[in-house]
Amino acid sequence: MVVRVTLVSLFLGVSAILHFTERVDIPYSRISERAHYILIAFVYFLSLFWALLLNRTRNKRKLAYLQLLFDALTVTCMVYITGGVQSIFSLLYFLVIMSAGLILGKRAGYILASFCAILYGGLGDLHYYGIISPMGYFGTPLTAYPEIMFFYRIVVHIFAFYLVAFLTGLLYQRLSSSVREFKRLQSLTNNLLQNNITGIVLADQQGEFLFTNPKAKRLLFDESNRSDGSLVNHIKELLGKLKSSNSLSVNTWKLLELPNENGMSYYQVMLSQIALPDESNTFYAIYIQDITEMKVLEEELNKMESLAMVGGLAAKIAHEVKNPLAIINTVMEMLQEETGSAVGKRLFEIAFREIGRIQALIHDLLMLARPKKPFFKEIYIGEFLEELVNVLRPINTRRKRIELQTDVEKGLRIKTDPELLRQALTNVIINGLEAISTDGEVKVAVTLIEEAHQSRHLSLSVIDSGPGFSEEAIKNLFVPFFTTKEKGSGLGLVISKGILESLGASISVKNLRPKGAQVTILLPVN
């Protein structure tokens, strides 16, 4: 619309000014001042109408066709008032055809080429047969214009119209293909940047961030990850070092360790320079990876490797000690029968008690190194716990006033290995009993948890009224040989965790307020 108004104002306006001011000698036979102004005013008015209609029309393609057909008619009017077949403004038909081909496609180019051929050919025929008389001419009077020139100009123009439509169609196809490929690559690049698990930042020479993908925004600016802005400050510090002294090697990962509310956060940062060929400014690409979880997993893996080595060594030692210890126990029994003094009997009792402790430790070590393979069967969890509690109730309650209770919904069934589950629960319940110094309560509660996607778990909680776990104990409860008891081995909960994992269960601990602790076991229900 802007180009249309500009061209009409330029061509018709300049020709009218040149003629009416008589500053140049152009041999017009006659020219209508009114025709110029009417055409210019009509083009202005209709262009304004198109502009107002643009945002209110849903079918923009039909509107474009109407405007292009109107342009062809406008050019025909310009040709008519400036000499007919002699007019140089017939070249504007090519602009209309090219606009149609580039805006609406190859087919539209041929449609406009045909429409322009009909208009120009009809104008030439009407002119030739004297039905109409153009308002102006250049050079040769129209009465002396050769007949062959009418035919020649019309044929050349029509041929040129279709040739321009053909070439514009080829150009449109290549442009469309290039635009589609560009949009495809742009979409792929955008998806790659937006969904990348690596934070990507583009910064200028002043260190201002020009672009940050969603991952980088979460790492740099989210409240939970930004570590009070220290990561942003460290990155800008690295940028400053790179710009000032080039002391930081480019395209290499640098590890950053930053404190946060839960301990330490670990990040890998890499800086890369980007120099555009047409610009003197240098840009920087910054890649950020949060490797905190990887570090935690690495530490856990190192612990597991250490535990595997310790477990293997413990199994060998336990196996080597087990047989000599049995022989010693037998010899001690034989010697006890031959000793009749009270002092000797007392010493033998102490020796047998310590041998029993060593045997229990060897049993735990063998369980830790070679856990038993589970044998699953269906049991009623209520009856199972009642039987277990009746066995454990006398333990540690003779000198203490401790109530051991159960809270289980009747009829709950679960498929598990009862022997392994009994061993794991025994360790947990005994720990709860031993945590209470004088009097208190240990409660075993069972609830069925229904989750989404038909996932069901049995929550088995052991709650005691003791002092709870210390922070150090919570961090190291499942570390072998860590214990807070004077005579503990530090293997009870470790063995219980290994047993529960073999059953597909999990175990977790937490402190209660104002006092007490809770150990929760989640057993899958099939």
Short mmCIF file of C-alpha atoms in Angstrom, two decimals:
data_model
loop_
_atom_site.label_atom_id
_atom_site.label_comp_id
_atom_site.label_asym_id
_atom_site.label_seq_id
_atom_site.Cartn_x
_atom_site.Cartn_y
_atom_site.Cartn_z
CA MET A 1 0.00 0.00 0.00
CA VAL A 2 2.84 2.38 0.81
CA VAL A 3 4.67 1.54 -2.42
CA ARG A 4 1.47 2.07 -4.43
CA VAL A 5 0.87 5.54 -2.99
CA THR A 6 4.53 6.46 -3.43
CA LEU A 7 4.72 5.39 -7.08
CA VAL A 8 1.47 7.09 -8.08
CA SER A 9 2.53 10.31 -6.38
CA LEU A 10 5.96 10.17 -7.98
CA PHE A 11 5.11 9.29 -11.58
CA LEU A 12 1.86 11.14 -12.09
CA GLY A 13 2.78 14.03 -9.82
CA VAL A 14 6.14 14.69 -11.46
CA SER A 15 4.73 14.41 -14.99
CA ALA A 16 1.94 16.87 -14.14
CA ILE A 17 4.37 19.31 -12.53
CA LEU A 18 6.72 19.16 -15.50
CA HIS A 19 3.88 19.78 -17.92
CA PHE A 20 1.99 22.53 -16.13
CA THR A 21 5.06 24.51 -15.12
CA GLU A 22 6.42 24.18 -18.70
CA ARG A 23 9.97 23.86 -17.39
CA VAL A 24 10.78 21.21 -19.96
CA ASP A 25 9.61 20.93 -23.51
CA ILE A 26 7.64 17.64 -23.58
CA PRO A 27 5.60 17.37 -26.79
CA TYR A 28 2.27 16.34 -25.20
CA SER A 29 -0.62 16.73 -27.57
CA ARG A 30 -2.91 17.17 -24.63
CA ILE A 31 -3.02 16.08 -21.01
CA SER A 32 -5.80 16.34 -18.55
CA GLU A 33 -4.89 18.02 -15.28
CA ARG A 34 -8.17 16.81 -13.79
CA ALA A 35 -7.45 13.14 -14.74
CA HIS A 36 -4.14 13.27 -12.88
CA TYR A 37 -5.63 14.62 -9.70
CA ILE A 38 -8.67 12.35 -9.81
CA LEU A 39 -6.47 9.24 -10.20
CA ILE A 40 -4.11 10.33 -7.42
CA ALA A 41 -7.02 11.11 -5.08
CA PHE A 42 -8.71 7.80 -5.91
CA VAL A 43 -5.52 5.84 -5.20
CA TYR A 44 -5.06 7.66 -1.88
CA PHE A 45 -8.65 7.04 -0.87
CA LEU A 46 -8.67 3.35 -1.79
CA SER A 47 -5.28 2.77 -0.12
CA LEU A 48 -6.67 4.28 3.08
CA PHE A 49 -9.69 2.00 2.74
CA TRP A 50 -7.40 -1.04 2.33
CA ALA A 51 -5.42 0.01 5.41
CA LEU A 52 -8.58 0.28 7.54
CA LEU A 53 -9.83 -3.04 6.21
CA LEU A 54 -6.55 -4.91 6.81
CA ASN A 55 -6.97 -5.67 10.54
CA ARG A 56 -10.70 -6.42 10.19
CA THR A 57 -10.39 -8.96 7.38
CA ARG A 58 -9.78 -12.59 8.25
CA ASN A 59 -8.99 -13.70 4.71
CA LYS A 60 -5.88 -11.63 3.97
CA ARG A 61 -5.27 -13.57 0.75
CA LYS A 62 -8.50 -12.38 -0.88
CA LEU A 63 -7.75 -8.84 0.23
CA ALA A 64 -4.31 -9.06 -1.41
CA TYR A 65 -5.88 -10.30 -4.66
CA LEU A 66 -8.30 -7.35 -4.66
CA GLN A 67 -5.48 -4.87 -4.13
CA LEU A 68 -3.35 -6.38 -6.89
CA LEU A 69 -6.25 -6.33 -9.35
CA PHE A 70 -6.85 -2.72 -8.37
CA ASP A 71 -3.15 -2.00 -8.98
CA ALA A 72 -3.41 -3.46 -12.48
CA LEU A 73 -6.42 -1.22 -13.21
CA THR A 74 -4.55 1.79 -11.81
CA VAL A 75 -1.56 1.13 -14.07
CA THR A 76 -3.95 0.82 -17.03
CA CYS A 77 -5.43 4.23 -16.18
CA MET A 78 -1.91 5.71 -15.93
CA VAL A 79 -1.04 4.23 -19.32
CA TYR A 80 -4.26 5.63 -20.81
CA ILE A 81 -3.72 9.21 -19.63
CA THR A 82 -0.03 9.23 -20.63
CA GLY A 83 -0.16 8.10 -24.24
CA GLY A 84 -1.63 4.57 -24.46
CA VAL A 85 0.74 2.19 -26.29
CA GLN A 86 3.37 4.95 -26.27
CA SER A 87 3.34 5.31 -22.48
CA ILE A 88 6.47 4.32 -20.55
CA PHE A 89 4.30 3.55 -17.49
CA SER A 90 3.43 0.14 -18.97
CA LEU A 91 6.58 -1.04 -17.15
CA LEU A 92 4.59 -0.77 -13.90
CA TYR A 93 2.63 -3.90 -14.94
CA PHE A 94 5.79 -5.86 -14.21
CA LEU A 95 5.83 -4.58 -10.62
CA VAL A 96 2.23 -5.74 -10.14
CA ILE A 97 3.01 -9.21 -11.51
CA MET A 98 6.17 -9.50 -9.41
CA SER A 99 4.27 -8.41 -6.29
CA ALA A 100 1.59 -11.05 -6.92
CA GLY A 101 4.18 -13.80 -7.45
CA LEU A 102 6.22 -12.90 -4.38
CA ILE A 103 3.32 -12.23 -2.02
CA LEU A 104 0.76 -14.84 -3.08
CA GLY A 105 2.77 -17.39 -5.00
CA LYS A 106 3.39 -18.71 -8.48
CA ARG A 107 -0.27 -19.16 -9.39
CA ALA A 108 -1.14 -15.59 -8.43
CA GLY A 109 1.69 -14.35 -10.67
CA TYR A 110 0.19 -16.09 -13.71
CA ILE A 111 -3.31 -14.84 -12.84
CA LEU A 112 -2.11 -11.23 -12.66
CA ALA A 113 -0.02 -11.69 -15.82
CA SER A 114 -3.18 -12.82 -17.66
CA PHE A 115 -5.22 -9.96 -16.20
CA CYS A 116 -2.55 -7.40 -17.20
CA ALA A 117 -2.34 -8.92 -20.70
CA ILE A 118 -6.12 -8.56 -21.10
CA LEU A 119 -6.07 -4.94 -19.89
CA TYR A 120 -3.07 -3.86 -21.95
CA GLY A 121 -4.14 -5.81 -25.05
CA GLY A 122 -7.70 -4.46 -24.78
CA LEU A 123 -6.39 -0.93 -24.33
CA GLY A 124 -4.18 -1.34 -27.41
CA ASP A 125 -7.03 -2.75 -29.54
CA LEU A 126 -9.45 -0.02 -28.52
CA HIS A 127 -6.75 2.53 -29.25
CA TYR A 128 -5.93 0.98 -32.63
CA TYR A 129 -9.55 0.89 -33.82
CA GLY A 130 -10.12 4.48 -32.68
CA ILE A 131 -12.76 3.62 -30.07
CA ILE A 132 -10.74 5.47 -27.40
CA SER A 133 -8.16 8.18 -27.71
CA PRO A 134 -5.37 8.41 -25.05
CA MET A 135 -4.92 11.78 -23.40
CA GLY A 136 -1.26 12.25 -24.17
CA TYR A 137 1.60 10.95 -26.27
CA PHE A 138 5.36 11.16 -26.65
CA GLY A 139 7.04 11.92 -29.95
CA THR A 140 5.16 10.59 -32.97
CA PRO A 141 1.49 11.65 -33.31
CA LEU A 142 -0.89 8.76 -32.86
CA THR A 143 -2.39 9.23 -36.35
CA ALA A 144 1.03 8.51 -37.89
CA TYR A 145 1.89 5.56 -35.56
CA PRO A 146 2.60 2.43 -37.70
CA GLU A 147 0.12 -0.45 -37.45
CA ILE A 148 2.89 -3.01 -36.95
CA MET A 149 4.06 -1.15 -33.86
CA PHE A 150 0.67 -1.68 -32.17
CA PHE A 151 0.92 -5.41 -32.73
CA TYR A 152 4.61 -5.55 -31.82
CA ARG A 153 4.24 -3.66 -28.51
CA ILE A 154 1.20 -5.68 -27.42
CA VAL A 155 2.85 -9.06 -28.24
CA VAL A 156 6.14 -8.08 -26.56
CA HIS A 157 4.35 -6.86 -23.43
CA ILE A 158 2.19 -9.99 -23.12
CA PHE A 159 5.24 -12.23 -23.60
CA ALA A 160 7.14 -10.19 -21.03
CA PHE A 161 4.21 -10.43 -18.57
CA TYR A 162 4.28 -14.24 -18.60
CA LEU A 163 8.07 -14.33 -18.56
CA VAL A 164 8.13 -12.14 -15.44
CA ALA A 165 5.44 -14.36 -13.87
CA PHE A 166 7.53 -17.47 -14.66
CA LEU A 167 10.76 -16.03 -13.26
CA THR A 168 8.97 -14.64 -10.21
CA GLY A 169 7.42 -18.08 -9.61
CA LEU A 170 10.87 -19.69 -9.64
CA LEU A 171 12.14 -17.03 -7.26
CA TYR A 172 9.09 -17.53 -5.01
CA GLN A 173 9.66 -21.30 -4.88
CA ARG A 174 13.31 -20.86 -3.93
CA LEU A 175 12.50 -18.19 -1.39
CA SER A 176 9.71 -20.34 0.08
CA SER A 177 12.03 -23.32 0.30
CA SER A 178 14.72 -21.18 1.93
CA VAL A 179 12.23 -19.65 4.36
CA ARG A 180 10.84 -23.08 5.30
CA GLU A 181 14.33 -24.42 5.86
CA PHE A 182 15.26 -21.34 7.86
CA LYS A 183 12.14 -21.64 10.02
CA ARG A 184 12.80 -25.35 10.49
CA LEU A 185 16.37 -24.72 11.57
CA GLN A 186 15.21 -21.81 13.73
CA SER A 187 12.62 -24.04 15.41
CA LEU A 188 15.15 -26.82 15.97
CA THR A 189 17.67 -24.34 17.35
CA ASN A 190 15.06 -22.76 19.60
CA ASN A 191 13.94 -26.18 20.90
CA LEU A 192 17.57 -27.15 21.43
CA LEU A 193 18.20 -24.00 23.46
CA GLN A 194 14.91 -24.05 25.38
CA ASN A 195 14.99 -27.75 26.30
CA ASN A 196 18.71 -28.14 26.82
CA ILE A 197 19.66 -29.59 30.21
CA THR A 198 22.70 -27.30 30.12
CA GLY A 199 22.26 -23.65 31.09
CA ILE A 200 23.27 -21.41 28.15
CA VAL A 201 23.94 -17.69 28.53
CA LEU A 202 25.01 -15.14 25.88
CA ALA A 203 26.84 -12.08 27.27
CA ASP A 204 28.31 -8.96 25.66
CA GLN A 205 31.68 -7.33 26.28
CA GLN A 206 30.32 -5.43 29.29
CA GLY A 207 29.26 -8.68 30.93
CA GLU A 208 25.52 -8.04 30.49
CA PHE A 209 23.41 -11.11 29.82
CA LEU A 210 21.72 -10.83 26.41
CA PHE A 211 20.09 -14.26 26.42
CA THR A 212 19.46 -16.99 28.99
CA ASN A 213 17.66 -20.25 28.28
CA PRO A 214 15.15 -21.62 30.86
CA LYS A 215 17.73 -23.92 32.47
CA ALA A 216 20.15 -21.01 32.96
CA LYS A 217 17.36 -18.87 34.43
CA ARG A 218 16.59 -21.56 36.99
CA LEU A 219 20.25 -21.94 37.92
CA LEU A 220 21.01 -18.21 38.10
CA PHE A 221 17.88 -16.49 39.27
CA ASP A 222 15.52 -18.93 41.00
CA GLU A 223 15.33 -18.44 44.75
CA SER A 224 16.07 -22.09 45.46
CA ASN A 225 19.15 -22.30 43.22
CA ARG A 226 20.79 -18.94 43.06
CA SER A 227 22.72 -19.21 46.38
CA ASP A 228 22.13 -15.50 47.13
CA GLY A 229 23.40 -14.53 43.67
CA SER A 230 26.86 -15.99 44.24
CA LEU A 231 26.74 -18.05 41.02
CA VAL A 232 26.01 -14.92 38.95
CA ASN A 233 28.83 -13.07 40.71
CA HIS A 234 31.29 -15.90 40.11
CA ILE A 235 30.40 -16.06 36.41
CA LYS A 236 30.85 -12.32 35.99
CA GLU A 237 34.16 -12.59 37.83
CA LEU A 238 35.29 -15.27 35.38
CA LEU A 239 34.22 -13.04 32.48
CA GLY A 240 36.26 -10.17 33.92
CA LYS A 241 39.36 -12.36 34.22
CA LEU A 242 38.92 -13.60 30.67
CA LYS A 243 38.61 -10.06 29.24
CA SER A 244 41.40 -8.49 31.27
CA SER A 245 44.24 -10.96 31.31
CA ASN A 246 43.11 -14.02 29.37
CA SER A 247 44.21 -15.99 32.42
CA LEU A 248 41.16 -18.21 32.16
CA SER A 249 41.46 -20.86 29.50
CA VAL A 250 38.58 -20.82 27.05
CA ASN A 251 36.50 -23.90 26.16
CA THR A 252 37.44 -25.78 29.34
CA TRP A 253 35.14 -26.65 32.23
CA LYS A 254 35.78 -24.97 35.57
CA LEU A 255 34.35 -26.36 38.81
CA LEU A 256 32.58 -23.99 41.21
CA GLU A 257 31.71 -25.03 44.77
CA LEU A 258 29.14 -22.74 46.38
CA PRO A 259 27.41 -23.01 49.77
CA ASN A 260 23.63 -23.24 49.99
CA GLU A 261 21.00 -23.92 52.62
CA ASN A 262 21.42 -27.70 52.41
CA GLY A 263 25.21 -27.81 52.23
CA MET A 264 27.20 -27.34 49.03
CA SER A 265 26.21 -26.89 45.40
CA TYR A 266 28.57 -27.89 42.59
CA TYR A 267 28.57 -26.28 39.14
CA GLN A 268 30.62 -26.72 35.99
CA VAL A 269 31.07 -23.51 33.99
CA MET A 270 32.64 -23.09 30.55
CA LEU A 271 33.21 -19.80 28.70
CA SER A 272 33.61 -19.49 24.95
CA GLN A 273 34.33 -16.40 22.83
CA ILE A 274 32.10 -15.62 19.85
CA ALA A 275 33.39 -13.18 17.20
CA LEU A 276 30.99 -12.20 14.41
CA PRO A 277 32.65 -11.46 11.04
CA ASP A 278 30.87 -8.13 10.48
CA GLU A 279 31.21 -6.79 14.04
CA SER A 280 34.18 -5.67 16.09
CA ASN A 281 32.49 -6.53 19.40
CA THR A 282 33.17 -9.87 21.05
CA PHE A 283 30.41 -11.92 22.65
CA TYR A 284 30.71 -14.72 25.16
CA ALA A 285 28.78 -17.99 25.38
CA ILE A 286 28.55 -19.36 28.93
CA TYR A 287 27.57 -22.96 29.60
CA ILE A 288 26.46 -23.98 33.11
CA GLN A 289 25.83 -27.47 34.48
CA ASP A 290 24.52 -28.29 37.94
CA ILE A 291 26.45 -31.41 38.99
CA THR A 292 25.39 -31.42 42.64
CA GLU A 293 23.40 -34.66 42.27
CA MET A 294 26.25 -36.18 40.30
CA LYS A 295 28.66 -35.32 43.12
CA VAL A 296 26.32 -36.86 45.69
CA LEU A 297 25.98 -40.00 43.58
CA GLU A 298 29.74 -40.12 43.16
CA GLU A 299 30.22 -39.94 46.92
CA GLU A 300 27.59 -42.65 47.41
CA LEU A 301 29.33 -44.80 44.81
CA ASN A 302 32.65 -44.37 46.58
CA LYS A 303 30.99 -45.37 49.86
CA MET A 304 29.42 -48.41 48.22
CA GLU A 305 32.77 -49.45 46.78
CA SER A 306 34.36 -49.07 50.20
CA LEU A 307 31.52 -51.02 51.80
CA ALA A 308 31.87 -53.75 49.20
CA MET A 309 35.55 -54.08 50.01
CA VAL A 310 34.86 -54.04 53.75
CA GLY A 311 32.03 -56.54 53.33
CA GLY A 312 34.21 -58.93 51.36
CA LEU A 313 37.00 -58.66 53.88
CA ALA A 314 34.56 -59.08 56.78
CA ALA A 315 33.06 -62.19 55.18
CA LYS A 316 36.50 -63.76 54.81
CA ILE A 317 37.47 -62.92 58.39
CA ALA A 318 34.13 -64.12 59.76
CA HIS A 319 34.44 -67.39 57.86
CA GLU A 320 38.00 -67.94 59.12
CA VAL A 321 37.09 -67.09 62.73
CA LYS A 322 33.85 -69.06 62.88
CA ASN A 323 35.36 -72.57 62.91
CA PRO A 324 38.20 -71.88 65.41
CA LEU A 325 35.66 -70.13 67.65
CA ALA A 326 33.42 -73.22 67.62
CA ILE A 327 36.40 -75.37 68.63
CA ILE A 328 37.30 -72.98 71.44
CA ASN A 329 33.68 -73.04 72.66
CA THR A 330 33.71 -76.88 72.72
CA VAL A 331 37.01 -77.02 74.59
CA MET A 332 35.72 -74.48 77.11
CA GLU A 333 32.64 -76.63 77.75
CA MET A 334 34.84 -79.67 78.40
CA LEU A 335 37.06 -77.71 80.78
CA GLN A 336 34.01 -76.36 82.60
CA GLU A 337 32.88 -79.91 83.40
CA GLU A 338 36.26 -80.65 85.04
CA THR A 339 36.30 -77.46 87.10
CA GLY A 340 34.34 -77.55 90.33
CA SER A 341 35.25 -74.24 92.00
CA ALA A 342 32.79 -71.34 92.09
CA VAL A 343 35.38 -68.92 90.75
CA GLY A 344 36.05 -71.14 87.76
CA LYS A 345 32.36 -71.42 86.95
CA ARG A 346 32.07 -67.63 87.08
CA LEU A 347 34.99 -67.19 84.72
CA PHE A 348 33.55 -69.75 82.33
CA GLU A 349 30.21 -67.90 82.30
CA ILE A 350 32.03 -64.68 81.33
CA ALA A 351 33.96 -66.51 78.62
CA PHE A 352 30.82 -68.11 77.15
CA ARG A 353 29.01 -64.74 77.14
CA GLU A 354 31.83 -63.08 75.22
CA ILE A 355 32.01 -66.00 72.80
CA GLY A 356 28.27 -65.54 72.20
CA ARG A 357 28.84 -61.86 71.41
CA ILE A 358 31.59 -62.76 68.94
CA GLN A 359 29.31 -65.34 67.28
CA ALA A 360 26.51 -62.76 66.97
CA LEU A 361 28.94 -60.29 65.39
CA ILE A 362 30.14 -62.95 62.95
CA HIS A 363 26.52 -63.71 62.05
CA ASP A 364 25.87 -60.02 61.37
CA LEU A 365 28.99 -59.74 59.24
CA LEU A 366 27.96 -62.74 57.16
CA MET A 367 24.47 -61.28 56.72
CA LEU A 368 25.98 -57.98 55.61
CA ALA A 369 28.31 -59.64 53.11
CA ARG A 370 25.98 -62.37 51.82
CA PRO A 371 22.32 -61.46 52.45
CA LYS A 372 19.79 -64.25 52.26
CA LYS A 373 17.72 -64.55 49.09
CA PRO A 374 14.07 -63.69 49.91
CA PHE A 375 11.32 -66.28 49.66
CA PHE A 376 7.98 -64.49 49.19
CA LYS A 377 4.67 -65.66 50.54
CA GLU A 378 1.43 -64.00 51.61
CA ILE A 379 0.94 -63.17 55.30
CA TYR A 380 -1.50 -61.24 57.48
CA ILE A 381 0.53 -58.31 58.71
CA GLY A 382 -1.57 -57.89 61.89
CA GLU A 383 -0.99 -61.45 63.10
CA PHE A 384 2.66 -61.25 62.09
CA LEU A 385 3.27 -58.08 64.15
CA GLU A 386 1.31 -59.35 67.16
CA GLU A 387 3.48 -62.46 67.29
CA LEU A 388 6.67 -60.42 66.91
CA VAL A 389 5.67 -57.93 69.62
CA ASN A 390 4.81 -60.74 72.06
CA VAL A 391 8.32 -62.12 71.62
CA LEU A 392 10.02 -58.73 72.00
CA ARG A 393 7.86 -57.35 74.81
CA PRO A 394 9.96 -58.91 77.61
CA ILE A 395 13.19 -57.49 76.15
CA ASN A 396 14.42 -54.35 77.85
CA THR A 397 11.14 -54.01 79.77
CA ARG A 398 12.10 -55.88 82.92
CA ARG A 399 13.87 -52.90 84.46
CA LYS A 400 11.91 -50.25 82.52
CA ARG A 401 8.24 -49.36 82.32
CA ILE A 402 7.94 -49.41 78.53
CA GLU A 403 4.70 -50.12 76.71
CA LEU A 404 5.04 -51.90 73.37
CA GLN A 405 1.85 -51.49 71.36
CA THR A 406 0.57 -52.15 67.84
CA ASP A 407 -1.98 -50.29 65.75
CA VAL A 408 -2.85 -52.40 62.72
CA GLU A 409 -6.00 -52.58 60.65
CA LYS A 410 -7.33 -56.12 60.61
CA GLY A 411 -7.35 -58.10 57.41
CA LEU A 412 -4.32 -56.43 55.77
CA ARG A 413 -2.29 -58.91 53.76
CA ILE A 414 1.09 -58.53 52.11
CA LYS A 415 3.37 -60.73 50.04
CA THR A 416 6.87 -60.78 51.52
CA ASP A 417 9.50 -62.96 53.18
CA PRO A 418 8.34 -63.16 56.82
CA GLU A 419 11.70 -64.34 58.18
CA LEU A 420 13.67 -61.50 56.62
CA LEU A 421 11.00 -58.95 57.53
CA ARG A 422 11.01 -60.25 61.12
CA GLN A 423 14.78 -59.81 61.34
CA ALA A 424 14.66 -56.27 59.95
CA LEU A 425 11.78 -55.21 62.22
CA THR A 426 13.43 -56.79 65.26
CA ASN A 427 16.49 -54.57 64.85
CA VAL A 428 14.32 -51.44 64.45
CA ILE A 429 12.04 -52.19 67.43
CA ILE A 430 14.95 -53.12 69.74
CA ASN A 431 16.64 -49.82 68.84
CA GLY A 432 13.44 -48.02 69.86
CA LEU A 433 13.27 -49.91 73.17
CA GLU A 434 16.91 -49.24 73.96
CA ALA A 435 16.53 -45.51 73.15
CA ILE A 436 14.16 -45.07 76.15
CA SER A 437 16.06 -44.68 79.42
CA THR A 438 13.40 -45.36 82.10
CA ASP A 439 9.78 -45.39 80.99
CA GLY A 440 7.96 -44.58 77.81
CA GLU A 441 6.20 -46.12 74.83
CA VAL A 442 7.08 -47.82 71.55
CA LYS A 443 4.27 -48.04 69.04
CA VAL A 444 4.14 -50.02 65.80
CA ALA A 445 1.51 -48.51 63.44
CA VAL A 446 0.53 -49.83 59.99
CA THR A 447 -1.47 -47.93 57.35
CA LEU A 448 -2.32 -48.64 53.72
CA ILE A 449 -1.33 -45.86 51.31
CA GLU A 450 -3.18 -45.58 47.99
CA GLU A 451 -1.31 -43.50 45.41
CA ALA A 452 -1.88 -42.46 41.82
CA HIS A 453 -1.56 -44.95 38.96
CA GLN A 454 -2.86 -47.73 41.27
CA SER A 455 0.38 -47.76 43.29
CA ARG A 456 -0.18 -49.14 46.81
CA HIS A 457 2.22 -49.26 49.76
CA LEU A 458 2.04 -50.47 53.31
CA SER A 459 3.49 -47.89 55.70
CA LEU A 460 4.93 -49.53 58.82
CA SER A 461 6.06 -46.95 61.40
CA VAL A 462 7.98 -47.65 64.64
CA ILE A 463 7.50 -44.64 66.94
CA ASP A 464 9.33 -44.28 70.25
CA SER A 465 9.19 -41.63 72.99
CA GLY A 466 12.95 -41.43 73.45
CA PRO A 467 15.20 -38.40 72.95
CA GLY A 468 15.37 -38.81 69.18
CA PHE A 469 18.36 -38.94 66.83
CA SER A 470 21.23 -36.48 66.88
CA GLU A 471 22.15 -34.74 63.59
CA GLU A 472 25.29 -36.85 63.33
CA ALA A 473 23.29 -40.03 63.89
CA ILE A 474 20.73 -39.18 61.19
CA LYS A 475 23.53 -38.67 58.65
CA ASN A 476 25.31 -41.93 59.56
CA LEU A 477 22.55 -44.31 60.66
CA PHE A 478 23.07 -46.61 57.68
CA VAL A 479 26.88 -46.43 57.67
CA PRO A 480 28.43 -49.74 58.81
CA PHE A 481 30.01 -49.79 62.29
CA PHE A 482 28.59 -46.37 63.23
CA THR A 483 26.84 -46.64 66.57
CA THR A 484 25.78 -44.45 69.50
CA LYS A 485 25.53 -47.41 71.90
CA GLU A 486 28.29 -48.37 74.27
CA LYS A 487 28.27 -52.02 73.20
CA GLY A 488 26.66 -51.72 69.79
CA SER A 489 28.19 -53.14 66.61
CA GLY A 490 26.75 -50.52 64.23
CA LEU A 491 25.44 -53.20 61.87
CA GLY A 492 21.78 -53.58 62.92
CA LEU A 493 20.20 -50.85 60.82
CA VAL A 494 22.62 -51.46 57.96
CA ILE A 495 21.53 -55.09 57.78
CA SER A 496 17.87 -54.06 58.12
CA LYS A 497 18.19 -51.65 55.21
CA GLY A 498 19.81 -54.30 53.02
CA ILE A 499 17.06 -56.79 53.89
CA LEU A 500 14.28 -54.28 53.18
CA GLU A 501 15.83 -53.31 49.83
CA SER A 502 15.89 -56.99 48.86
CA LEU A 503 12.15 -57.05 49.65
CA GLY A 504 11.55 -53.99 47.45
CA ALA A 505 10.93 -51.78 50.48
CA SER A 506 12.51 -48.55 51.71
CA ILE A 507 13.34 -47.18 55.17
CA SER A 508 13.53 -43.59 56.42
CA VAL A 509 13.96 -41.89 59.81
CA LYS A 510 12.93 -38.57 61.33
CA ASN A 511 12.73 -36.85 64.68
CA LEU A 512 9.39 -35.99 66.27
CA ARG A 513 8.57 -32.87 68.22
CA PRO A 514 8.93 -32.23 71.13
CA LYS A 515 10.63 -35.62 71.58
CA GLY A 516 10.74 -39.04 70.06
CA ALA A 517 11.75 -40.60 66.76
CA GLN A 518 10.00 -42.39 63.94
CA VAL A 519 11.33 -45.07 61.60
CA THR A 520 9.09 -45.63 58.57
CA ILE A 521 9.22 -48.67 56.31
CA LEU A 522 7.34 -48.62 53.00
CA LEU A 523 6.49 -52.10 51.71
CA PRO A 524 5.04 -52.52 48.20
CA VAL A 525 1.61 -54.14 48.00
CA ASN A 526 0.97 -56.16 44.85
#
